[in-house]
């Protein structure tokens, strides 16, 4: 049914010798450690650039030599599993997927405490606000492939309207088709809704995680690297949590660190900041984070996602979803991890987080229509207060 480890290595052009060598080379702190992103650098990666620019990794004794642009969450999970990258930003669904295909990448921290998947539309296209899944009956909903489509379909099914909705494949052109009126609503990630708001002005959305507890971005680690370098992994997570906290309270300055490291995105700085503000306000925090700390995993979201992937026949075999993640590298005695929620003051988001379940939706909400998830706002997103690509493929999870 699934690929064996040998078949997987052969298919990806790696070898057992190459695997051992890559992990061994990455393991040496004197040589430094790199972080592989899930996609091209953008606003969802602000914490890593902020932490690096402000010296937080260095303070933790972690020589983070490079933050590398990625080719999708699936690619990132495979590279970690193969040992070609010691640490990577990937997604919970791809950690599970790759673990059923002969490799063993492990999640060591949850960055997005709920799935970034949303169903969204614009006021002009929909003829008003989308406040309930029931409103999609008789409408055409477009999605890209992968986990976005699976979770959108599962949401429609659980709300009892799947049979009344025309669900179409829009590939990597979902936002454009929505803006062009070819579909009535879209299934995508919240960053897609941010992009749509840049052009349409008013966007309303419903987070899938309000109904289906599931995780988004996670930090994947090669288990051999982590086992040989536990303090490096703990230090990396401490510095990243501190970077996320600082970036939450200082979104403008933090986004500048991202742009300075990636000048090619300077023209979209406002969009990148809006993505980070929404992520920080509605996706990083949860009741689990309030109780246990930044990055904490709970069992239910992993089990839910595994069952969704399995039922969609998207896995290469079987795995125990409880075995692909660990909280062992999270230092909850460190203030920016254990007391993360009390140390940050998220800026007002343009989207609401809704109510919370263990490991599910965000524990804080934004400024719009309560549990409906309705979003409004200007193209650049909210003005921070205080001190302060194809996007719909689940494998990219940008």
Coordinates of C-alpha atoms in Angstrom, one line a residue:
X1 CA 0.0 0.0 0.0
X2 CA 2.7 2.5 1.0
X3 CA 6.3 3.1 -0.1
X4 CA 9.0 1.4 1.9
X5 CA 11.8 3.5 3.2
X6 CA 14.2 2.1 0.5
X7 CA 11.6 3.0 -2.2
X8 CA 11.1 6.5 -0.8
X9 CA 14.9 7.1 -0.7
X10 CA 15.3 5.8 -4.2
X11 CA 12.4 7.9 -5.5
X12 CA 13.8 11.1 -4.0
X13 CA 17.4 10.4 -5.2
X14 CA 18.8 9.9 -1.7
X15 CA 20.6 7.0 -0.1
X16 CA 21.0 5.6 3.4
X17 CA 24.6 6.8 3.3
X18 CA 23.6 10.3 2.2
X19 CA 21.0 10.4 5.0
X20 CA 23.5 9.6 7.7
X21 CA 26.0 12.1 6.3
X22 CA 23.4 14.9 6.1
X23 CA 22.2 14.4 9.7
X24 CA 25.8 14.1 11.0
X25 CA 26.8 17.3 9.2
X26 CA 23.8 19.2 10.4
X27 CA 24.2 18.0 13.9
X28 CA 27.5 19.8 14.4
X29 CA 26.8 23.1 16.1
X30 CA 30.3 24.3 15.1
X31 CA 29.1 24.1 11.5
X32 CA 25.8 25.8 12.3
X33 CA 22.2 24.7 11.8
X34 CA 19.9 25.9 9.0
X35 CA 16.1 26.2 8.9
X36 CA 14.2 25.2 5.8
X37 CA 10.9 27.1 5.3
X38 CA 7.8 25.5 3.9
X39 CA 7.6 28.1 1.1
X40 CA 9.0 31.4 -0.1
X41 CA 9.6 33.9 2.7
X42 CA 6.5 35.8 3.6
X43 CA 4.6 37.3 6.5
X44 CA 3.9 33.9 8.1
X45 CA 7.7 33.5 8.7
X46 CA 8.2 36.8 10.5
X47 CA 9.1 35.2 13.9
X48 CA 12.2 33.4 12.5
X49 CA 13.6 36.5 10.9
X50 CA 12.9 38.7 13.9
X51 CA 14.5 36.2 16.2
X52 CA 17.6 36.0 14.0
X53 CA 17.9 39.7 13.5
X54 CA 17.6 40.4 17.2
X55 CA 20.2 37.8 18.2
X56 CA 17.8 35.5 20.1
X57 CA 19.2 32.3 18.5
X58 CA 22.7 33.4 19.2
X59 CA 21.8 34.1 22.9
X60 CA 20.5 30.5 23.1
X61 CA 23.7 29.1 21.8
X62 CA 22.2 28.2 18.4
X63 CA 24.2 29.1 15.3
X64 CA 21.4 29.5 12.8
X65 CA 23.4 30.0 9.7
X66 CA 20.6 30.3 7.1
X67 CA 16.9 30.5 6.7
X68 CA 16.2 28.7 3.4
X69 CA 13.3 29.2 1.0
X70 CA 11.2 26.1 0.6
X71 CA 9.2 24.3 -2.0
X72 CA 6.1 23.3 -0.1
X73 CA 5.3 21.7 3.3
X74 CA 5.5 18.2 1.7
X75 CA 9.1 18.9 0.5
X76 CA 10.1 20.3 3.9
X77 CA 8.7 17.3 5.7
X78 CA 10.6 14.9 3.4
X79 CA 13.9 16.8 3.7
X80 CA 13.7 16.6 7.5
X81 CA 12.8 13.0 7.3
X82 CA 15.7 12.3 5.0
X83 CA 18.1 14.2 7.2
X84 CA 18.9 16.8 4.5
X85 CA 17.5 19.5 6.9
X86 CA 17.7 19.3 10.7
X87 CA 14.8 21.7 11.2
X88 CA 12.0 22.9 9.0
X89 CA 8.7 24.8 8.9
X90 CA 6.2 22.3 7.6
X91 CA 2.5 21.4 8.3
X92 CA 0.9 18.8 10.5
X93 CA -0.8 17.0 7.6
X94 CA 2.6 16.5 5.9
X95 CA 4.3 15.3 9.0
X96 CA 1.6 12.6 9.2
X97 CA 1.8 11.9 5.4
X98 CA 5.5 11.5 5.3
X99 CA 5.4 9.3 8.4
X100 CA 3.3 6.8 6.4
X101 CA 5.9 6.7 3.6
X102 CA 9.0 5.2 5.3
X103 CA 10.4 8.4 6.9
X104 CA 10.0 9.8 10.4
X105 CA 10.0 13.6 10.6
X106 CA 8.8 14.7 14.0
X107 CA 6.9 17.8 15.1
X108 CA 8.6 19.4 18.0
X109 CA 6.4 22.5 18.3
X110 CA 3.0 23.7 16.9
X111 CA 3.3 27.2 15.4
X112 CA -0.3 27.5 14.3
X113 CA -2.6 26.2 16.9
X114 CA -5.4 25.8 14.4
X115 CA -5.6 25.0 10.8
X116 CA -5.2 28.1 8.5
X117 CA -7.9 26.8 6.2
X118 CA -10.9 29.1 5.8
X119 CA -13.9 29.4 3.5
X120 CA -14.1 33.0 2.3
X121 CA -15.6 35.4 -0.2
X122 CA -15.9 39.0 -1.1
X123 CA -18.9 41.3 -0.5
X124 CA -19.2 42.0 -4.3
X125 CA -19.0 38.4 -5.3
X126 CA -21.3 37.0 -2.7
X127 CA -23.6 39.9 -2.6
X128 CA -23.1 40.4 1.2
X129 CA -21.3 38.9 4.2
X130 CA -20.7 35.2 4.6
X131 CA -21.6 34.5 8.3
X132 CA -22.9 30.9 8.2
X133 CA -22.0 27.7 6.2
X134 CA -25.7 27.3 5.5
X135 CA -25.4 30.3 3.1
X136 CA -23.3 28.3 0.8
X137 CA -26.2 26.0 -0.2
X138 CA -26.8 26.5 -3.9
X139 CA -23.4 28.2 -4.4
X140 CA -20.2 27.2 -6.2
X141 CA -17.2 26.8 -3.9
X142 CA -13.7 26.5 -5.4
X143 CA -10.6 25.1 -3.8
X144 CA -7.1 24.1 -4.7
X145 CA -5.8 20.5 -4.0
X146 CA -4.7 18.7 -0.9
X147 CA -5.6 19.4 2.7
X148 CA -7.4 22.6 1.8
X149 CA -9.9 20.7 -0.3
X150 CA -10.3 17.9 2.2
X151 CA -11.0 20.2 5.1
X152 CA -13.3 22.4 3.1
X153 CA -15.3 19.3 2.0
X154 CA -15.3 18.0 5.6
X155 CA -16.7 21.3 6.9
X156 CA -19.5 21.3 4.3
X157 CA -20.3 17.7 5.1
X158 CA -20.4 18.3 8.9
X159 CA -22.6 21.3 8.4
X160 CA -25.0 19.2 6.2
X161 CA -24.7 21.3 3.0
X162 CA -22.2 19.3 1.0
X163 CA -24.9 17.9 -1.3
X164 CA -26.2 21.4 -2.0
X165 CA -22.8 22.9 -2.9
X166 CA -21.0 22.6 -6.2
X167 CA -17.4 22.0 -5.1
X168 CA -14.9 22.7 -8.0
X169 CA -11.2 22.5 -8.4
X170 CA -9.6 25.9 -9.0
X171 CA -6.0 24.7 -8.9
X172 CA -3.6 27.5 -7.9
X173 CA -5.9 30.2 -9.2
X174 CA -8.5 30.3 -6.5
X175 CA -8.3 33.9 -5.4
X176 CA -8.3 35.2 -9.0
X177 CA -11.3 33.1 -9.9
X178 CA -13.1 34.4 -6.8
X179 CA -12.3 38.0 -7.7
X180 CA -13.4 37.3 -11.2
X181 CA -16.8 36.0 -10.1
X182 CA -16.2 32.5 -11.5
X183 CA -16.9 31.0 -8.1
X184 CA -19.1 32.3 -5.3
X185 CA -16.8 31.4 -2.4
X186 CA -13.4 29.8 -1.9
X187 CA -11.7 27.3 0.3
X188 CA -8.1 28.4 1.0
X189 CA -5.8 29.6 3.8
X190 CA -6.3 32.8 5.7
X191 CA -3.4 34.4 3.8
X192 CA -5.4 33.9 0.6
X193 CA -8.2 36.0 2.3
X194 CA -5.6 38.7 3.1
X195 CA -4.5 38.8 -0.5
X196 CA -8.2 39.0 -1.6
X197 CA -8.8 41.8 0.8
X198 CA -5.9 43.8 -0.8
X199 CA -8.0 43.9 -4.0
X200 CA -11.6 43.6 -2.9
X201 CA -11.5 45.7 0.3
X202 CA -14.2 43.6 2.1
X203 CA -13.8 39.9 2.8
X204 CA -15.8 37.6 5.0
X205 CA -14.6 34.1 6.1
X206 CA -15.4 31.1 8.2
X207 CA -12.4 29.3 9.8
X208 CA -12.6 25.5 9.4
X209 CA -11.0 25.0 12.8
X210 CA -14.1 26.3 14.5
X211 CA -15.7 23.0 13.5
X212 CA -12.7 20.7 12.9
X213 CA -9.8 20.9 15.4
X214 CA -6.6 20.6 13.4
X215 CA -3.2 22.2 13.4
X216 CA -1.4 24.3 10.7
X217 CA 2.4 25.1 10.7
X218 CA 4.6 23.1 12.9
X219 CA 8.4 22.9 13.4
X220 CA 9.6 19.6 12.1
X221 CA 12.8 18.0 13.3
X222 CA 14.9 15.1 12.1
X223 CA 14.7 12.7 15.0
X224 CA 18.4 11.7 14.8
X225 CA 19.4 15.3 14.8
X226 CA 17.1 16.1 17.7
X227 CA 18.2 13.1 19.7
X228 CA 21.8 14.0 19.3
X229 CA 21.3 17.7 19.8
X230 CA 18.4 18.1 22.3
X231 CA 19.7 21.4 23.7
X232 CA 20.1 22.9 20.2
X233 CA 16.4 22.0 19.5
X234 CA 15.3 23.4 22.8
X235 CA 17.3 26.6 22.3
X236 CA 15.9 27.0 18.8
X237 CA 12.3 26.8 20.1
X238 CA 13.1 29.2 23.0
X239 CA 14.5 31.8 20.6
X240 CA 11.6 31.3 18.1
X241 CA 9.0 31.7 20.8
X242 CA 10.7 34.9 22.0
X243 CA 10.9 36.1 18.4
X244 CA 7.1 35.4 18.0
X245 CA 6.3 37.3 21.2
X246 CA 8.4 40.3 20.2
X247 CA 7.0 40.3 16.6
X248 CA 3.4 40.1 18.0
X249 CA 4.0 43.3 20.0
X250 CA 6.0 45.0 17.3
X251 CA 4.5 43.9 13.9
X252 CA 5.9 46.8 11.9
X253 CA 9.4 46.5 13.1
X254 CA 9.3 42.7 12.8
X255 CA 8.1 42.8 9.2
X256 CA 11.0 45.2 8.4
X257 CA 13.4 42.4 9.5
X258 CA 11.6 40.0 7.1
X259 CA 11.8 42.5 4.3
X260 CA 15.4 43.5 5.0
X261 CA 16.4 39.8 4.7
X262 CA 14.3 39.4 1.5
X263 CA 14.3 42.6 -0.5
X264 CA 12.3 41.0 -3.3
X265 CA 9.1 41.3 -1.2
X266 CA 9.6 44.9 -0.3
X267 CA 6.7 46.0 -2.5
X268 CA 4.3 43.8 -0.6
X269 CA 5.5 44.7 2.9
X270 CA 2.0 45.8 3.9
X271 CA 0.5 42.5 2.8
X272 CA 3.2 40.6 4.6
X273 CA 2.5 42.5 7.8
X274 CA -1.2 41.9 7.5
X275 CA -0.5 38.2 7.2
X276 CA 1.6 38.2 10.3
X277 CA -0.9 40.3 12.3
X278 CA -3.7 37.9 11.5
X279 CA -1.5 34.9 12.3
X280 CA -0.3 36.3 15.6
X281 CA -3.8 37.3 16.7
X282 CA -5.8 34.3 15.6
X283 CA -3.6 31.3 15.0
X284 CA -0.6 31.3 17.4
X285 CA -2.6 31.6 20.5
X286 CA -5.1 29.0 21.9
X287 CA -6.5 27.8 25.2
X288 CA -3.8 25.2 25.1
X289 CA -1.1 27.9 24.8
X290 CA -2.7 29.7 27.7
X291 CA -2.6 26.6 29.8
X292 CA 0.6 24.8 28.7
X293 CA 2.6 27.3 26.7
X294 CA 3.7 28.3 23.2
X295 CA 4.1 25.4 20.7
X296 CA 2.3 22.8 22.8
X297 CA 0.7 19.8 21.0
X298 CA -2.5 18.0 22.1
X299 CA -3.7 14.7 20.9
X300 CA -7.1 15.5 19.4
X301 CA -6.0 17.7 16.4
X302 CA -3.4 15.2 15.3
X303 CA -5.9 12.4 15.5
X304 CA -8.6 14.4 13.6
X305 CA -6.2 15.3 10.8
X306 CA -4.9 11.7 10.5
X307 CA -8.5 10.4 10.1
X308 CA -9.3 13.1 7.5
X309 CA -6.2 12.2 5.5
X310 CA -6.9 8.5 5.8
X311 CA -10.5 8.8 4.8
X312 CA -9.4 10.9 1.8
X313 CA -7.0 8.1 0.8
X314 CA -4.1 10.6 0.9
X315 CA -1.7 8.5 3.0
X316 CA 0.9 6.0 1.9
X317 CA 0.2 3.6 4.7
X318 CA -0.5 3.7 8.4
X319 CA 1.1 5.4 11.3
X320 CA 0.2 6.2 14.9
X321 CA -0.7 9.9 15.0
X322 CA 0.4 10.1 18.6
X323 CA 3.9 9.0 17.6
X324 CA 4.7 11.9 15.1
X325 CA 4.8 14.7 17.7
X326 CA 6.4 15.4 21.0
X327 CA 6.5 18.2 23.6
X328 CA 9.8 17.0 25.1
X329 CA 11.8 19.9 23.6
X330 CA 9.5 22.6 24.8
X331 CA 11.1 24.3 27.9
X332 CA 7.9 25.5 29.7
X333 CA 10.1 27.0 32.5
X334 CA 11.2 29.6 30.0
X335 CA 9.0 32.6 30.2
X336 CA 8.4 33.1 26.5
X337 CA 7.2 29.5 26.2
X338 CA 5.4 28.7 29.5
X339 CA 3.9 32.2 29.9
X340 CA 3.7 33.2 26.3
X341 CA 0.1 34.1 26.3
X342 CA 0.4 36.5 29.2
X343 CA 3.5 38.2 27.7
X344 CA 1.9 39.3 24.4
X345 CA -0.7 41.8 23.4
X346 CA -1.8 40.9 19.9
X347 CA -2.8 43.8 17.6
X348 CA -6.4 43.8 16.5
X349 CA -6.8 41.3 13.6
X350 CA -9.1 41.7 10.7
X351 CA -10.5 38.2 11.3
X352 CA -12.1 36.6 14.3
X353 CA -10.9 33.4 15.9
X354 CA -14.2 32.2 17.2
X355 CA -14.5 29.9 20.2
X356 CA -11.8 27.5 21.4
X357 CA -11.4 23.8 21.8
X358 CA -8.3 22.0 23.1
X359 CA -5.7 22.6 20.5
X360 CA -8.3 24.0 18.2
X361 CA -9.3 27.6 17.4
X362 CA -7.6 30.6 18.7
X363 CA -8.1 31.8 22.2
X364 CA -8.2 35.4 21.2
X365 CA -10.5 37.0 18.7
X366 CA -10.3 40.0 16.5
X367 CA -12.6 42.8 15.6
X368 CA -15.4 41.5 13.4
X369 CA -18.5 39.4 13.7
X370 CA -17.9 37.0 16.6
X371 CA -18.1 33.3 15.8
X372 CA -18.9 33.8 12.2
X373 CA -15.4 34.7 11.3
X374 CA -16.5 37.6 9.2
X375 CA -13.5 39.8 8.2
X376 CA -13.4 43.4 7.1
X377 CA -10.6 45.9 6.8
X378 CA -8.4 47.9 4.7
X379 CA -6.0 46.5 2.2
X380 CA -3.0 46.9 4.4
X381 CA -4.7 45.3 7.4
X382 CA -5.1 47.0 10.8
X383 CA -2.9 49.7 12.0
X384 CA -0.8 48.2 14.9
X385 CA -1.1 49.8 18.2
X386 CA 1.2 49.8 21.1
X387 CA 5.0 49.2 20.5
X388 CA 4.4 47.8 18.1
X389 CA 3.0 32.4 -5.1
X390 CA 0.3 29.8 -5.4
X391 CA -1.4 30.0 -2.0
X392 CA -4.2 27.5 -1.9
X393 CA -2.2 24.2 -2.2
X394 CA -2.1 22.6 1.2
X395 CA 1.4 21.3 0.5
X396 CA 2.5 24.9 0.3
X397 CA 0.7 26.1 3.4
X398 CA 2.2 29.5 3.0

